[in-house]
């Protein structure tokens, strides 16, 4: 006869933090991301020449905004991927491996991103 | 036993995903998920691409020439579809969980689609007006 | 395969589950049901459950008793009715404590509404006593049965009751007057299982499925009643089958009496509220049998809407808001099945076979009676619609049957707790499964024969026409012939499906066997009873006859056919009077 | 009216794999899909297996996937369909036992996991506990669930993860968490506040589309998400 493999993991293992961080970062990103995207295309130069980029990057306010963008984007995006991964049943070891990979990607790219911004 | 019983979990999942009717909410979810994954991959690529700034003005501008070509501008416009839809639908998802949002998700979704189309069209104008 | 438990409860409706909650605290209880428990037909009950709580207006247990006695057309046993009505308030509070989400009054008490046949005593200016409708039925919108059923199931889950769902009970094993268990077939594997226990309780529900137009579920095929009958247990008052006045045309899906309780009107083709001709004081809130006959008379005399066989139930004056709050479910039914919106249009309705007053005779404690003299069968119990206590007599009042199921489920549970403390397991006979095995083998062997559906369709059609709201000797005689003919056809029934797993066709064949079994008892009883009483209306004997017929009929299955005996009605306080409203 | 039912058949004793078969029948347009199935079973193929009982959408036996959407066969009429070629499958993601009958054990196990019964730590009063109409209103939708399983079987999150409790079980949790008479809200929140609970719901709304009792499950799930999120702050 057919099997029913449902097992309840049990125990409080909240995804609540994860959930509202996804929402908070998302809402903040609306401003930063859409702003960024529009700005980059506002004039043909704004996003595509060294000079235009440099002009902005030398202002501290823009530095902060760009750093926030990298941070929020990575957090939200990789946390999002983590959410997607959790939707699929897999062996616990697999989950741990994937989680580690995501955290590593986050750290590495965060470092690369900040490095670029802070170099100027 | 039946397809629902015997084949691998993945196949069963695919099978159901294809056979089951897609309601408005399903489409929104599928689009949100794909755009989210797409944007995440893009942001990674983007971060790498910008390390070009470190190589100095000449090298960076050389790279950017490539990105200023019509093909790439088009690609960037397409990116805008992902950005706009994901962002606006993201707001909808937040609204759904607030107050009585869950009772109006369909109405909000209509707004999301309309707003996305308007914004994407506007961006198209911005991007291509200069070409 | 043999399973052993202290107690087997067959049926997971209100009666079975209530007994389960009571007994499972102390004993090893298993509940068998051919449906998953929450699929039982108790869940379809809409209107309410009666108890003189007096939450909305002054009410007394005494009035409830009187109404039930009068409603039963004086055939109800008054000791049983007194007991039921007195225990009612407590039983309702207990249900609330278990978690039943009743609708609430403004001050947070259990909400109540009016229902047919439930009245209060008021004095008019001249000092004459009049009886007017009273607010007595506790409800949860129009989903009362649903919330009761689910709450009781939840309590059973809490008490870790062992459920055998989708097991179809085939026969009782009674030897030397002692019940030892039963056999059932498991729909999932198609095997016969034997259950061995110290006691068996039946709560298998009603048998409206013997009629073409019915509010009952497919599952209400009177299995318990027929199984007991085959095992040598007599059946009481089988001729009394209640037809509910308002079934949705044409299928017979129930439109709760609560719709009239909330103020709905019945109208014929001329737009007249015809109930003023039949029951001037209570109008639409007369007891069911009266309203049903009034509607049927209107239809028969050509005053149905457009001359067809239905009249209108008009709720349009009640208003959208109240309908949404109090009667959401039937609003939905009307939209889905009749394509009409009760806020704007009247609902087409016709009488529909609804409730079986008769059944397995039991004592007040739930013990099954072996004969008309009061001897009981050891270890066999019954409660709910399949049993006959008799609290409903010749006609049940609306909302009294949920009460019956809950009260007697509880009482029987209590009896069982005591019985099981001392009871021993009687040995299981070797040949317990033999008969069922043989029937199984035959069904799998037969290649060609009668179609089960053809037999059933004819039975239902003819029961409706000849043994329905109005009956007479000629029709009943011809119905008896039909049943005998159908029974012999049934002997050659062929099963198309030869598989084991979920052989639902086999289930239908067994259900048909049961339908034929008890229909015979209904018709035989109806033919013998030459009077009109409650739901039993003989056009050829159009009056109540207390001299000859104020008695319960008890049907025995014998070699030669059905033999009828009678036993007296227990009358304590209320002498029979003419029944006028 | 001529209707063709295209039914997904499977008999574990004979068939290796499920297959589809067409049945042409002639029925009145007021027939329910359930009546059509009955007609096929009684007139054409007695082997066809499906569950049913009440026949008017209250027992929850006959949830099945009709034209790619879960619904109760007894709650849709033939005339509700524009095209008279109607496909019928068992509800997805649960193991098929035979034809349209699925094994619902895991569905009910999930139901039991959320402690689906009133837990009251105080001795009840002699009469009923009082509950205001506003408090009763909070659970008004949730108590209507008939456990048909249509919602859970329509949820993409559940298709990809069998351990997800699913909307029906969580609705049951809601029914008790928000019942003013219940004292075990925190216990139950602990149960749904898990990776296999609330957080697998991505507000896809398939459950809401199919619920025959028109319960807005997502709304109820959202209320619990908010409660849990507040708890963490
Ligand atoms: C549409 C409708 C509306 C109603 N509304 C009201 C109302 O408003 N107020 C009121 O007081 N009464 C009402 N009634 C009547 C009332 O609902 C029933 O009398 C009562 O619910 C019967 O409960 P029960 O426990 O005896 O049987 P049921 O709830 O019918 O349960 C029978 C059980 O027995 C099981 N069973 C049957 N045969 C077998 C077998 N062979 N093997 C194994 N298991 C078996 C079934 O699976 C089921 O679990 C209504 C009835 C109907 C049909
Ligand atoms: C601009 C504003 C944005 C908003 C308002 C937003 C909002 C959201 C929300 C609310 C979710 C949760 C969905 C759920 O729980 O079901 C989400 C998921 C996700 N987002 Fe965003 N987001 C934004 C931008 C981005 C960006 C820039 C990226 C890429 C880096 C991204 C990647 C993702 C991913 C991968 C997911 C997971 C998808 C899923 O669970 O189906 N989002 N987003
Ligand atoms: S919530 Fe609706 S769809 Fe889900 S099980 Fe309950 S009634 Fe069925
Ligand atoms: S379909 Fe599933 S994801 Fe949530 S909204 Fe319904 S439970
Ligand atoms: S048969 Fe009961 S819900 Fe359809």
PDB file of C-alpha atoms and ligand atoms in Angstrom, chain C residues 39 146, chain D residues 60 63 70 72 104 107 141-142 144-154 167-169 171-172 207-208 210-217, ligand 3:
ATOM      1  CA  UNK C  39     -17.922  12.691   6.868  1.00  0.00           C
ATOM      2  CA  UNK C 146     -21.117  20.304  11.460  1.00  0.00           C
TER       3      UNK C 146
ATOM      4  CA  UNK D  60     -15.901  16.768   2.288  1.00  0.00           C
ATOM      5  CA  UNK D  63     -12.628  16.622  -3.495  1.00  0.00           C
ATOM      6  CA  UNK D  70      -9.557  20.997  -7.052  1.00  0.00           C
ATOM      7  CA  UNK D  72     -16.058  19.036  -4.794  1.00  0.00           C
ATOM      8  CA  UNK D 104      -5.387  11.060   3.096  1.00  0.00           C
ATOM      9  CA  UNK D 107      -3.429  15.042   5.642  1.00  0.00           C
ATOM     10  CA  UNK D 141     -14.857  31.336   8.902  1.00  0.00           C
ATOM     11  CA  UNK D 142     -12.359  28.910  10.369  1.00  0.00           C
ATOM     12  CA  UNK D 144     -16.548  26.007   8.582  1.00  0.00           C
ATOM     13  CA  UNK D 145     -13.751  23.814   7.290  1.00  0.00           C
ATOM     14  CA  UNK D 146     -15.018  20.385   6.238  1.00  0.00           C
ATOM     15  CA  UNK D 147     -11.546  18.811   5.952  1.00  0.00           C
ATOM     16  CA  UNK D 148     -11.983  18.011   2.299  1.00  0.00           C
ATOM     17  CA  UNK D 149      -8.291  18.509   1.595  1.00  0.00           C
ATOM     18  CA  UNK D 150      -8.826  20.504  -1.590  1.00  0.00           C
ATOM     19  CA  UNK D 151      -6.761  23.411  -0.284  1.00  0.00           C
ATOM     20  CA  UNK D 152      -3.721  21.529   0.926  1.00  0.00           C
ATOM     21  CA  UNK D 153      -3.627  19.448  -2.228  1.00  0.00           C
ATOM     22  CA  UNK D 154      -3.641  22.595  -4.351  1.00  0.00           C
ATOM     23  CA  UNK D 167      -3.220  25.360   4.821  1.00  0.00           C
ATOM     24  CA  UNK D 168      -5.934  23.094   6.235  1.00  0.00           C
ATOM     25  CA  UNK D 169      -3.957  22.069   9.311  1.00  0.00           C
ATOM     26  CA  UNK D 171      -6.433  26.862   9.593  1.00  0.00           C
ATOM     27  CA  UNK D 172      -7.308  24.409  12.340  1.00  0.00           C
ATOM     28  CA  UNK D 207      -5.936  27.281  -1.398  1.00  0.00           C
ATOM     29  CA  UNK D 208      -8.314  30.227  -1.368  1.00  0.00           C
ATOM     30  CA  UNK D 210     -10.405  26.107  -4.305  1.00  0.00           C
ATOM     31  CA  UNK D 211     -11.924  26.117  -0.840  1.00  0.00           C
ATOM     32  CA  UNK D 212     -15.528  24.981  -1.293  1.00  0.00           C
ATOM     33  CA  UNK D 213     -16.501  26.770   1.896  1.00  0.00           C
ATOM     34  CA  UNK D 214     -14.987  29.993   0.591  1.00  0.00           C
ATOM     35  CA  UNK D 215     -12.618  30.298   3.487  1.00  0.00           C
ATOM     36  CA  UNK D 216      -9.810  32.787   2.946  1.00  0.00           C
ATOM     37  CA  UNK D 217      -7.065  30.576   4.315  1.00  0.00           C
TER      38      UNK D 217
HETATM   39  S1  LIG E   3     -10.162  24.878   4.297  1.00  0.00           S
HETATM   40 FE1  LIG E   3     -11.621  24.625   2.668  1.00  0.00          FE
HETATM   41  S2  LIG E   3     -10.518  23.479   1.104  1.00  0.00           S
HETATM   42 FE2  LIG E   3      -9.360  23.303   2.951  1.00  0.00          FE
HETATM   43  S3  LIG E   3      -9.999  21.394   3.848  1.00  0.00           S
HETATM   44 FE3  LIG E   3     -11.220  23.013   4.772  1.00  0.00          FE
HETATM   45  S4  LIG E   3     -13.018  23.135   3.513  1.00  0.00           S
HETATM   46 FE4  LIG E   3     -11.542  21.960   2.348  1.00  0.00          FE
END
